[in-house]
Coordinates of C-alpha atoms in Angstrom, one line a residue:
Chain A
M1 CA 45.2 39.3 75.6
K2 CA 48.3 38.3 77.4
E3 CA 50.5 41.3 78.4
V4 CA 54.2 41.3 76.8
V5 CA 57.2 43.5 76.7
A6 CA 59.7 43.5 73.8
G7 CA 63.3 43.4 74.6
I8 CA 66.0 44.7 72.4
D9 CA 69.6 44.3 72.6
I10 CA 71.6 46.5 70.1
G11 CA 75.2 45.4 69.2
G12 CA 77.8 46.2 67.0
T13 CA 77.4 43.2 64.9
N14 CA 73.5 42.0 65.6
I15 CA 70.3 43.5 67.0
V16 CA 68.3 40.8 68.8
F17 CA 64.9 41.3 70.1
G18 CA 61.8 39.4 71.5
L19 CA 58.6 39.3 72.9
V20 CA 58.6 38.1 76.8
D21 CA 55.8 37.8 79.5
R22 CA 56.1 38.4 83.0
D23 CA 57.7 35.2 83.9
G24 CA 60.5 35.8 81.3
E25 CA 59.5 33.5 78.8
I26 CA 60.6 34.3 75.2
L27 CA 57.2 33.9 73.2
A28 CA 59.0 35.0 69.7
D29 CA 61.9 36.5 68.8
G30 CA 64.0 38.3 65.7
V31 CA 67.4 39.7 64.6
L32 CA 68.4 42.8 62.5
T33 CA 71.9 43.2 61.0
T34 CA 73.4 46.2 62.4
S35 CA 75.3 47.2 59.3
D36 CA 72.0 47.0 57.3
Y37 CA 70.6 50.1 58.9
P38 CA 73.7 52.8 58.9
E39 CA 71.0 55.4 59.1
F40 CA 69.1 55.8 62.3
P41 CA 65.7 56.4 60.8
E42 CA 66.0 53.4 58.9
Y43 CA 67.0 51.4 62.0
V44 CA 63.7 52.6 63.9
A45 CA 61.6 51.7 61.1
A46 CA 62.9 48.3 60.6
Q47 CA 62.9 47.7 64.4
V48 CA 59.2 48.7 65.2
K49 CA 58.0 46.7 62.1
G50 CA 60.2 43.8 63.2
I51 CA 58.2 44.0 66.5
K52 CA 54.6 44.3 64.8
D53 CA 55.5 41.3 62.7
L54 CA 56.2 39.2 65.8
L55 CA 52.7 40.6 67.3
A56 CA 50.9 39.9 64.2
I57 CA 51.8 36.1 63.9
N58 CA 51.4 35.3 67.7
S59 CA 47.9 36.2 68.4
G60 CA 46.6 37.1 71.8
L61 CA 49.6 39.0 72.8
K62 CA 49.6 42.9 73.8
L63 CA 52.5 44.9 73.5
I64 CA 52.8 46.9 76.9
S65 CA 56.3 48.7 76.6
I66 CA 59.8 48.2 75.5
G67 CA 63.1 47.7 77.2
I68 CA 66.4 48.4 75.1
G69 CA 70.0 47.4 76.2
A70 CA 72.6 49.7 74.2
P71 CA 76.1 50.7 74.1
N72 CA 76.8 53.9 75.6
A73 CA 73.5 54.1 76.4
N74 CA 71.9 56.9 78.8
Y75 CA 69.1 55.9 81.1
Y76 CA 68.0 59.4 82.1
K77 CA 67.8 60.6 78.3
G78 CA 67.0 57.6 76.8
T79 CA 70.0 58.3 74.3
I80 CA 72.8 56.5 72.8
E81 CA 76.0 59.1 73.0
L82 CA 78.9 58.8 70.9
A83 CA 79.1 54.9 70.8
P84 CA 82.3 53.8 68.9
N85 CA 81.0 50.4 67.5
L86 CA 77.8 52.0 66.1
S87 CA 77.5 54.0 62.5
W88 CA 74.9 56.4 64.1
K89 CA 77.1 59.3 65.4
G90 CA 76.6 61.9 68.0
I91 CA 73.7 61.6 70.4
I92 CA 70.8 59.7 69.4
P93 CA 67.5 59.9 70.5
L94 CA 66.8 56.4 70.6
G95 CA 64.0 55.8 73.2
A96 CA 62.1 58.8 71.9
A97 CA 62.1 57.8 68.6
I98 CA 61.0 54.1 69.2
S99 CA 58.5 55.4 71.6
E100 CA 56.9 57.6 69.0
L101 CA 56.6 54.9 66.1
S102 CA 55.5 52.0 68.6
R103 CA 53.1 54.1 70.7
V104 CA 54.5 52.5 73.9
P105 CA 56.9 53.7 76.8
V106 CA 60.7 52.8 76.1
T107 CA 63.3 52.4 78.5
V108 CA 66.9 52.4 77.5
T109 CA 70.0 51.5 79.4
N110 CA 73.6 50.4 78.7
D111 CA 74.1 46.1 78.1
A112 CA 75.5 45.7 81.6
N113 CA 72.9 47.6 83.7
A114 CA 69.9 45.5 81.4
A115 CA 71.9 42.3 82.5
A116 CA 71.9 43.4 86.2
V117 CA 68.0 43.7 85.8
G118 CA 67.9 40.7 84.1
E119 CA 69.6 39.0 87.2
M120 CA 67.1 40.8 89.5
I121 CA 63.7 40.0 87.6
F122 CA 64.4 36.4 86.2
G123 CA 67.8 35.2 87.6
G124 CA 69.8 34.6 90.5
A125 CA 69.1 38.0 92.4
K126 CA 65.3 37.7 92.6
N127 CA 65.2 37.8 96.3
M128 CA 68.2 40.2 96.7
K129 CA 68.5 44.0 97.7
D130 CA 71.9 44.6 96.8
F131 CA 74.0 42.6 94.3
I132 CA 76.3 43.4 91.3
V133 CA 76.8 41.9 87.8
L134 CA 80.1 42.0 86.1
T135 CA 79.9 41.2 82.5
L136 CA 83.4 39.7 81.4
G137 CA 83.7 40.2 77.6
T138 CA 85.9 42.1 75.3
G139 CA 85.6 44.6 78.2
L140 CA 84.4 44.5 81.5
G141 CA 80.7 46.0 82.2
S142 CA 79.0 46.1 85.6
G143 CA 75.8 46.9 86.7
I144 CA 75.3 47.8 90.5
V145 CA 72.0 47.3 92.5
V146 CA 71.6 49.0 95.7
N147 CA 68.0 48.7 97.3
R148 CA 66.9 47.0 94.2
Q149 CA 68.0 50.1 92.0
I150 CA 70.2 50.5 89.5
V151 CA 72.8 52.9 90.4
Y152 CA 73.0 55.5 87.7
G153 CA 74.4 58.4 89.7
Y154 CA 74.3 62.1 88.9
T155 CA 75.5 61.4 85.1
G156 CA 73.6 58.3 84.2
F157 CA 76.9 56.5 83.8
A158 CA 77.8 55.2 87.2
G159 CA 78.9 51.6 87.4
E160 CA 82.1 51.6 85.8
I161 CA 83.8 49.0 87.7
G162 CA 85.9 48.1 84.6
H163 CA 87.3 51.5 84.9
L164 CA 88.6 51.2 88.5
T165 CA 92.2 51.7 88.8
V166 CA 94.1 48.6 90.1
V167 CA 97.4 49.1 88.9
P168 CA 98.4 52.8 89.1
G169 CA 100.4 53.3 86.2
G170 CA 99.3 50.0 84.5
R171 CA 98.1 49.1 81.3
I172 CA 96.7 51.8 78.8
C173 CA 92.6 51.4 78.6
G174 CA 90.6 52.0 75.7
C175 CA 89.1 55.1 77.5
G176 CA 92.8 56.4 77.6
K177 CA 93.6 56.3 80.9
Q178 CA 96.0 53.6 82.6
G179 CA 95.4 50.6 84.9
H180 CA 91.8 50.1 84.8
L181 CA 90.3 46.5 85.9
E182 CA 89.1 46.0 82.3
T183 CA 92.6 45.9 80.8
Y184 CA 93.5 42.8 83.0
A185 CA 90.1 41.2 84.0
S186 CA 88.4 40.8 80.5
A187 CA 88.9 38.5 77.4
T188 CA 91.3 41.0 76.0
G189 CA 92.8 41.6 79.2
L190 CA 93.6 37.9 79.5
V191 CA 95.3 37.9 75.6
R192 CA 97.3 40.9 77.1
T193 CA 98.5 39.1 80.1
V194 CA 99.5 36.0 78.1
S195 CA 101.7 38.4 75.9
E196 CA 103.2 39.8 78.9
L197 CA 104.3 36.5 80.5
L198 CA 105.6 35.3 77.4
G199 CA 108.2 37.8 77.8
T200 CA 109.0 37.6 81.5
M201 CA 108.6 33.6 81.3
R202 CA 111.2 31.4 79.8
N203 CA 108.9 28.4 79.5
D204 CA 108.3 26.4 76.3
T205 CA 104.6 26.5 75.5
P206 CA 102.5 26.3 72.2
L207 CA 101.4 29.9 73.1
R208 CA 104.5 31.2 71.4
D209 CA 103.6 29.8 67.9
I210 CA 100.1 31.9 68.1
A211 CA 100.0 35.5 67.0
P212 CA 98.6 37.6 69.7
A213 CA 95.9 38.9 67.3
K214 CA 94.6 35.5 66.8
L215 CA 94.7 34.6 70.5
S216 CA 91.2 34.2 72.2
S217 CA 90.5 33.8 75.9
K218 CA 88.8 30.6 75.3
M219 CA 91.9 29.2 73.7
V220 CA 94.1 30.5 76.9
A221 CA 91.7 28.5 79.2
N222 CA 92.1 25.4 77.0
Y223 CA 95.8 25.5 77.6
A224 CA 95.3 26.1 80.9
Q225 CA 93.1 22.9 81.4
Q226 CA 96.2 20.9 79.7
N227 CA 98.5 22.3 82.4
D228 CA 100.5 24.9 80.3
P229 CA 102.5 26.9 82.6
V230 CA 101.9 30.1 80.7
A231 CA 98.2 30.1 80.6
L232 CA 97.8 28.6 84.2
R233 CA 99.7 31.7 85.3
A234 CA 97.7 34.1 83.1
I235 CA 94.4 32.9 84.5
E236 CA 96.0 33.1 88.2
Y237 CA 96.9 36.6 87.5
T238 CA 93.5 37.7 86.0
A239 CA 91.8 36.2 89.0
E240 CA 94.0 38.2 91.2
L241 CA 93.0 41.4 89.5
L242 CA 89.3 40.6 89.2
G243 CA 89.8 39.8 92.9
L244 CA 91.2 43.2 93.7
G245 CA 88.1 44.7 91.7
I246 CA 85.9 42.6 93.7
I247 CA 87.3 43.5 97.0
N248 CA 86.9 47.4 96.5
S249 CA 83.5 46.9 95.0
I250 CA 82.5 45.2 98.4
A251 CA 83.8 47.8 100.6
F252 CA 81.9 50.3 98.6
S253 CA 78.2 48.8 98.4
S254 CA 78.6 45.5 100.6
P255 CA 76.4 43.4 97.9
E256 CA 75.2 40.2 98.8
A257 CA 76.5 38.5 95.5
I258 CA 78.4 39.2 92.8
F259 CA 77.4 37.5 89.6
L260 CA 80.0 36.8 86.7
F261 CA 78.7 36.7 83.0
G262 CA 80.0 36.8 79.6
G263 CA 82.9 35.0 77.7
L264 CA 85.5 35.0 80.2
A265 CA 83.0 34.1 82.9
Q266 CA 82.5 30.9 80.8
A267 CA 86.2 29.9 82.3
G268 CA 83.9 28.8 85.2
E269 CA 85.4 27.5 88.5
M270 CA 88.8 27.4 86.8
L271 CA 88.8 31.3 87.1
L272 CA 86.1 31.6 90.0
E273 CA 88.0 29.6 92.3
P274 CA 91.1 31.7 92.6
V275 CA 89.1 34.5 92.5
R276 CA 87.2 33.4 95.7
H277 CA 90.5 32.4 97.1
Y278 CA 92.3 36.0 96.6
V279 CA 89.0 37.7 98.0
D280 CA 89.0 35.6 101.2
K281 CA 92.6 36.2 101.8
N282 CA 92.7 40.0 101.2
I283 CA 89.4 41.3 102.2
M284 CA 88.9 43.4 105.3
P285 CA 87.8 41.0 108.0
I286 CA 84.0 42.8 108.6
F287 CA 83.3 41.5 104.8
R288 CA 84.7 38.0 105.0
G289 CA 82.4 35.6 103.8
T290 CA 79.5 38.3 103.1
C291 CA 79.4 38.3 99.6
K292 CA 78.9 35.4 97.1
I293 CA 80.9 35.1 94.0
I294 CA 78.9 33.1 91.3
P295 CA 78.0 32.5 87.8
S296 CA 75.0 34.4 86.2
A297 CA 71.7 32.3 86.6
I298 CA 70.5 33.8 83.2
P299 CA 71.7 31.3 80.1
E300 CA 73.8 33.4 77.7
N301 CA 72.0 32.8 74.7
T302 CA 68.9 34.4 76.3
A303 CA 70.7 37.1 78.3
A304 CA 70.6 40.1 76.3
V305 CA 66.8 39.8 75.4
L306 CA 65.8 38.9 78.7
G307 CA 67.8 41.7 80.2
A308 CA 66.4 44.4 78.1
A309 CA 62.8 42.8 78.7
A310 CA 63.4 42.8 82.4
L311 CA 64.4 46.3 82.3
A312 CA 60.8 47.0 80.5
W313 CA 58.8 44.6 83.4
N314 CA 61.2 46.6 86.2
E315 CA 59.6 49.9 85.2
R316 CA 55.9 48.7 85.8
S317 CA 56.6 47.4 89.4
Chain B
M1 CA 54.8 72.3 121.3
K2 CA 57.6 72.6 119.0
E3 CA 58.6 69.1 117.7
V4 CA 62.4 68.3 118.2
V5 CA 64.6 65.3 117.9
A6 CA 67.5 64.3 119.9
G7 CA 71.0 64.1 118.2
I8 CA 73.8 62.1 120.2
D9 CA 77.3 61.7 119.0
I10 CA 79.5 58.9 120.9
G11 CA 83.1 59.2 120.9
G12 CA 85.8 57.5 122.7
T13 CA 86.2 60.7 124.7
N14 CA 83.1 62.8 124.6
I15 CA 79.5 61.7 124.0
V16 CA 77.8 65.1 122.9
F17 CA 74.0 65.6 122.5
G18 CA 71.3 68.2 121.6
L19 CA 67.8 69.0 120.7
V20 CA 67.4 70.3 117.1
D21 CA 64.5 71.4 115.3
R22 CA 63.5 71.0 111.6
D23 CA 65.8 73.7 110.5
G24 CA 68.8 72.5 111.9
E25 CA 68.9 74.8 114.6
I26 CA 70.5 73.3 118.1
L27 CA 68.0 74.5 120.9
A28 CA 69.9 73.2 123.8
D29 CA 72.7 70.8 124.1
G30 CA 75.0 68.8 126.8
V31 CA 77.9 66.6 127.1
L32 CA 78.8 63.2 129.0
T33 CA 82.4 62.1 129.2
T34 CA 82.5 58.5 127.9
S35 CA 84.8 57.3 130.4
D36 CA 82.5 57.9 133.3
Y37 CA 80.3 55.0 131.8
P38 CA 82.2 51.8 131.7
E39 CA 79.0 50.0 132.0
F40 CA 76.3 50.5 129.3
P41 CA 73.1 50.2 131.3
E42 CA 74.6 53.5 133.3
Y43 CA 75.4 55.3 130.3
V44 CA 71.6 54.5 129.0
A45 CA 70.2 56.1 132.2
A46 CA 72.5 59.0 132.2
Q47 CA 71.9 59.8 128.6
V48 CA 68.1 59.6 128.6
K49 CA 68.3 61.5 132.0
G50 CA 70.4 64.2 130.1
I51 CA 68.0 64.6 127.3
K52 CA 65.1 64.8 130.0
D53 CA 67.0 67.5 131.7
L54 CA 67.4 69.6 128.4
L55 CA 63.6 69.3 127.9
A56 CA 62.8 70.3 131.3
I57 CA 64.8 73.5 131.5
N58 CA 63.6 74.3 127.7
S59 CA 59.6 74.6 127.7
G60 CA 57.5 74.0 124.8
L61 CA 59.6 71.3 123.2
K62 CA 58.2 67.9 122.3
L63 CA 60.7 65.1 121.6
I64 CA 59.7 62.8 118.9
S65 CA 62.7 60.7 117.9
I66 CA 66.6 60.2 118.5
G67 CA 69.4 59.8 116.1
I68 CA 72.8 58.3 117.4
G69 CA 75.9 58.5 115.6
A70 CA 78.5 55.9 117.0
P71 CA 81.6 54.1 115.9
N72 CA 81.2 50.4 114.6
A73 CA 77.3 51.0 114.4
N74 CA 75.0 48.6 112.6
Y75 CA 71.8 50.8 110.9
Y76 CA 69.9 47.7 110.2
K77 CA 70.0 46.3 114.2
G78 CA 70.5 49.4 115.7
T79 CA 73.8 48.1 117.7
I80 CA 77.3 48.8 118.3
E81 CA 79.4 45.7 117.1
L82 CA 83.1 45.1 118.7
A83 CA 83.9 48.9 119.0
P84 CA 87.8 48.8 119.8
N85 CA 87.5 52.5 121.3
L86 CA 84.5 52.0 123.8
S87 CA 84.5 50.1 126.8
W88 CA 81.2 48.5 126.2
K89 CA 82.5 45.0 124.6
G90 CA 80.7 42.7 122.2
I91 CA 77.3 43.8 120.6
I92 CA 75.7 46.5 122.4
P93 CA 71.8 47.0 121.9
L94 CA 72.1 50.6 121.8
G95 CA 69.1 51.7 119.9
A96 CA 66.7 49.0 121.8
A97 CA 68.2 50.3 125.1
I98 CA 67.6 54.2 124.5
S99 CA 64.4 53.6 122.9
E100 CA 62.9 51.6 125.6
L101 CA 63.7 54.3 128.3
S102 CA 63.2 57.3 126.3
R103 CA 59.9 56.0 124.9
V104 CA 60.7 57.4 121.3
P105 CA 62.0 55.6 118.1
V106 CA 65.8 55.6 118.1
T107 CA 67.9 55.5 114.8
V108 CA 71.6 54.4 114.8
T109 CA 74.7 54.6 112.2
N110 CA 78.0 55.4 112.1
D111 CA 79.4 58.8 112.5
A112 CA 80.3 59.1 108.6
N113 CA 77.0 57.9 107.7
A114 CA 75.4 60.5 110.2
A115 CA 77.8 63.2 108.6
A116 CA 76.2 62.3 105.3
V117 CA 72.9 62.6 106.4
G118 CA 73.6 66.0 107.9
E119 CA 75.1 67.3 104.8
M120 CA 71.8 65.8 103.0
I121 CA 69.2 67.6 105.5
F122 CA 71.0 70.5 106.6
G123 CA 74.3 71.1 104.5
G124 CA 75.4 71.5 101.0
A125 CA 73.7 68.5 99.4
K126 CA 70.1 69.6 100.2
N127 CA 69.2 69.3 96.6
M128 CA 71.6 66.5 95.6
K129 CA 70.7 62.7 94.7
D130 CA 73.9 61.3 94.8
F131 CA 76.8 62.2 96.8
I132 CA 79.6 61.0 99.0
V133 CA 81.0 62.4 102.4
L134 CA 84.5 61.7 103.4
T135 CA 85.5 62.4 106.7
L136 CA 89.4 62.8 107.0
G137 CA 90.3 62.5 110.7
T138 CA 92.6 59.7 112.3
G139 CA 91.1 57.6 109.8
L140 CA 88.9 58.0 106.7
G141 CA 85.3 57.5 107.0
S142 CA 82.6 57.7 104.2
G143 CA 78.9 57.9 103.9
I144 CA 77.7 57.4 100.2
V145 CA 74.5 58.6 99.4
V146 CA 72.4 57.0 96.2
N147 CA 68.9 58.2 95.4
R148 CA 68.8 60.2 98.8
Q149 CA 69.5 56.7 100.5
I150 CA 72.6 55.9 102.3
V151 CA 74.1 52.9 101.0
Y152 CA 74.1 50.3 104.0
G153 CA 74.4 47.1 101.5
Y154 CA 73.7 43.8 102.6
T155 CA 75.6 43.8 105.8
G156 CA 74.8 47.0 107.0
F157 CA 78.7 48.1 106.6
A158 CA 78.7 49.5 103.1
G159 CA 80.7 52.7 102.4
E160 CA 84.3 51.9 103.5
I161 CA 85.9 53.8 101.0
G162 CA 88.8 54.4 103.5
H163 CA 89.4 50.7 103.0
L164 CA 89.6 50.8 99.2
T165 CA 93.0 49.4 98.2
V166 CA 95.0 52.0 96.3
V167 CA 98.5 50.8 96.6
P168 CA 98.4 46.8 96.5
G169 CA 100.9 45.5 98.8
G170 CA 101.3 48.8 100.6
R171 CA 100.9 50.3 104.3
I172 CA 99.6 47.8 106.8
C173 CA 96.2 49.3 107.8
G174 CA 94.2 49.2 111.2
C175 CA 91.9 46.5 109.9
G176 CA 95.1 44.2 109.5
K177 CA 94.9 44.5 105.4
Q178 CA 97.6 46.2 103.2
G179 CA 97.6 49.6 100.8
H180 CA 94.2 51.0 101.8
L181 CA 93.2 54.6 101.0
E182 CA 93.2 55.6 104.7
T183 CA 96.6 54.7 105.5
Y184 CA 97.6 57.4 103.2
A185 CA 94.6 59.8 103.0
S186 CA 94.0 60.8 106.6
A187 CA 95.8 62.8 109.4
T188 CA 97.6 59.8 110.3
G189 CA 98.3 58.7 106.9
L190 CA 99.9 62.1 106.3
V191 CA 102.2 62.0 109.2
R192 CA 103.2 58.3 108.1
T193 CA 104.0 59.9 104.7
V194 CA 106.4 62.4 106.2
S195 CA 108.2 59.6 108.0
E196 CA 108.5 57.7 104.5
L197 CA 109.7 61.1 102.9
L198 CA 112.3 61.6 105.6
G199 CA 113.6 58.5 104.8
T200 CA 113.6 59.1 101.1
M201 CA 114.4 62.9 100.7
R202 CA 117.6 64.4 101.9
N203 CA 116.5 67.9 102.4
D204 CA 117.1 69.9 105.5
T205 CA 113.8 70.2 107.5
P206 CA 113.0 71.2 111.3
L207 CA 110.6 68.0 110.6
R208 CA 113.6 65.8 111.6
D209 CA 113.6 67.5 114.8
I210 CA 110.1 66.2 115.8
A211 CA 109.3 62.6 117.2
P212 CA 107.0 61.0 114.8
A213 CA 104.6 60.4 117.6
K214 CA 104.6 64.1 118.3
L215 CA 103.7 65.1 114.9
S216 CA 100.2 66.2 113.9
S217 CA 98.7 66.7 110.5
K218 CA 97.9 70.3 111.5
M219 CA 101.9 70.7 111.9
V220 CA 102.6 69.2 108.7
A221 CA 100.0 71.4 107.2
N222 CA 101.9 74.5 108.6
Y223 CA 105.2 73.5 107.7
A224 CA 104.1 73.2 104.0
Q225 CA 102.7 76.7 104.3
Q226 CA 106.2 77.8 105.0
N227 CA 107.3 76.1 102.1
D228 CA 109.1 73.1 103.8
P229 CA 109.9 70.9 100.9
V230 CA 109.1 67.4 102.8
A231 CA 105.8 68.7 104.1
L232 CA 104.9 70.1 100.7
R233 CA 105.7 66.6 98.9
A234 CA 103.7 64.9 102.0
I235 CA 100.7 66.9 101.1
E236 CA 101.1 66.2 97.2
Y237 CA 101.4 62.6 97.6
T238 CA 98.4 62.5 100.0
A239 CA 96.6 64.4 97.4
E240 CA 97.5 62.2 94.7
L241 CA 96.1 59.2 96.7
L242 CA 93.1 60.8 97.9
G243 CA 92.5 61.6 94.2
L244 CA 92.9 58.3 93.3
G245 CA 90.3 57.2 95.8
I246 CA 88.1 59.7 94.6
I247 CA 88.6 58.8 90.9
N248 CA 87.4 55.1 91.8
S249 CA 84.4 56.4 93.8
I250 CA 83.1 58.5 90.8
A251 CA 83.6 55.5 88.2
F252 CA 81.7 53.5 91.0
S253 CA 78.4 55.5 91.7
S254 CA 78.9 58.9 89.9
P255 CA 78.1 61.4 92.4
E256 CA 77.4 65.2 91.8
A257 CA 79.4 65.7 94.6
I258 CA 82.3 64.7 97.4
F259 CA 82.4 66.6 100.6
L260 CA 85.5 66.6 102.5
F261 CA 84.9 67.0 106.2
G262 CA 87.2 66.5 109.5
G263 CA 90.8 67.3 110.6
L264 CA 92.8 66.7 107.6
A265 CA 90.2 68.6 105.4
Q266 CA 91.0 71.5 107.2
A267 CA 94.1 72.2 105.2
G268 CA 91.6 73.4 102.6
E269 CA 92.8 74.5 99.5
M270 CA 96.3 73.6 99.8
L271 CA 95.0 69.8 99.9
L272 CA 91.7 70.3 97.8
E273 CA 93.3 72.0 94.7
P274 CA 96.0 69.4 94.1
V275 CA 93.3 66.8 94.6
R276 CA 91.0 68.2 92.1
H277 CA 94.2 68.7 89.7
Y278 CA 95.0 65.1 90.2
V279 CA 91.2 63.9 89.4
D280 CA 90.9 66.2 86.5
K281 CA 93.9 64.6 84.8
N282 CA 93.3 61.0 85.6
I283 CA 89.6 60.5 85.4
M284 CA 88.1 58.6 82.7
P285 CA 86.6 61.1 80.2
I286 CA 83.2 60.4 80.5
F287 CA 83.5 61.8 84.1
R288 CA 85.7 64.7 83.7
G289 CA 84.2 67.7 85.3
T290 CA 80.9 65.8 86.5
C291 CA 81.8 65.8 90.4
K292 CA 82.3 68.6 92.6
I293 CA 85.0 68.1 95.4
I294 CA 84.3 70.8 98.0
P295 CA 84.3 71.4 101.9
S296 CA 81.3 70.2 104.0
A297 CA 79.1 73.1 104.4
I298 CA 78.3 71.9 107.9
P299 CA 80.3 73.7 110.6
E300 CA 83.0 71.5 112.5
N301 CA 81.7 72.2 115.7
T302 CA 78.3 71.4 115.4
A303 CA 78.4 68.5 112.9
A304 CA 78.4 65.4 115.2
V305 CA 75.0 66.8 117.1
L306 CA 73.5 68.1 113.6
G307 CA 74.5 64.6 111.5
A308 CA 72.8 62.6 114.4
A309 CA 69.7 64.7 114.4
A310 CA 69.5 64.7 110.7
L311 CA 69.4 61.0 110.8
A312 CA 66.4 61.0 113.3
W313 CA 64.6 63.7 111.0
N314 CA 65.5 61.7 107.9
E315 CA 63.7 58.8 108.9
R316 CA 60.5 60.8 109.4
S317 CA 60.5 62.2 105.7

């Protein structure tokens, strides 16, 4: 029997899961639609059945543990707590419920921490002791690794680089406070920057013909590639604030690398090059050139399942 | 024979050292004048002789190791690197030289990290897994502890909270960059704030009769206690920026407590109360009330030797 773990990624739209071996190969996978399970116990039953079905049709595999990436997850307690994008309200005993029905150990953390463990076990950080993963999507999530351990802190919620204050008194954040990094350096932050710039700049640009609610970070990146002046300036400003957040993160934990992942990171070198330039110019001299700023080595389409599976494998090492 | 370690704190003016038992009692101590030893090998000989002299006059003690707190110290290499306030230039093999002559293991780190280990072994953090010590002196030093380990990072220089950017484009820092926390939240930062406020405010105050170079943070604190409006506003502004640095530190590593230590911290509740108020008001809700902001539990006059000794004891645990 070959030992495998199950990796589960719970999102607001889909729940993806898969059986993963020690080398990071996904041997079988499945998907549930989150809205099909408004009641938590029904989800637990369907999830464990989904995993057992995968085991049934793939003979010779032995499930030894389960890792789960989920929003607002508490690693210490194995719970999901007050997640705004899920219908399961209050404090949900996710780890305990899945473990009881599946009869294997379950580890739970948030998706950005799972991405960091994925990078450490299967990706670009296999040989690194200290590194950070930033997930640039709708918001900005982060997983901080120090001495090959995720930083959870006293509360279990450490690693909120998206909520570093980079512009005191600045943009209103989803958390209710102001000037946080994720209000600038994220897909939605980039779109907000375009709106601001359409006010401050006078240039003629097709961006004025698009309702902000219809605008995506990908569209802004495409206009920037066509040398649209507002889109170019928006990318540059995003890079500056992301650079500032990165500089502060390096002063704190001095990582060997910062990996960028997620929708906005797909802008690639157009975003990374000005970020590196800003960091080089503004970082304190002792840290200059010490930290690589690079894309994640985990493919976007398998990252969620691999990160969650890496979490399970990591607990056994 | 009772086992003891030696703790050594190397400063620009004095080098203090002592023999310390496992309970944090200083059984004997001594002091060298830094300027008496312009050549490093002479210092090494005098230092090891100083420790041996203490052992000779205190019978029944067995030296098992040495811990050293020093400026610009690299924990990984045991070196002092390019310290601007010492006459020993370049990269100094401090740990190797002291170990060779004393024939015991030597551990070296910077003074803020030593203070954090002191807090963990002998002070208020004995039962804490995650905490931070901020030393508010001429500059702002910090020691960050995650999972009961000092965060050294890839370079060995992690934990530079004093160099977090809190005012983009703000005051010039000693490191050459701008807007760093220590240019505001330190003894010298407070004096710089008074100078700025004497420009922006019109109030009549005795602070206008003191040359800035003669002004100390203690004098500013005294004037604030007498309700001087400029001194009061200076303390308040210092508290706000220290609070911002603390908020960003909590978002990063979610410590159970942040301990304040050093000259400026002696302003006590006059500084701490507005810091706590600012943090409570501006921190993201998930972290509100999770982190104590309190004075160090280690007395100022023994902290340097105890911190260095704690470093040595900690390596053996």
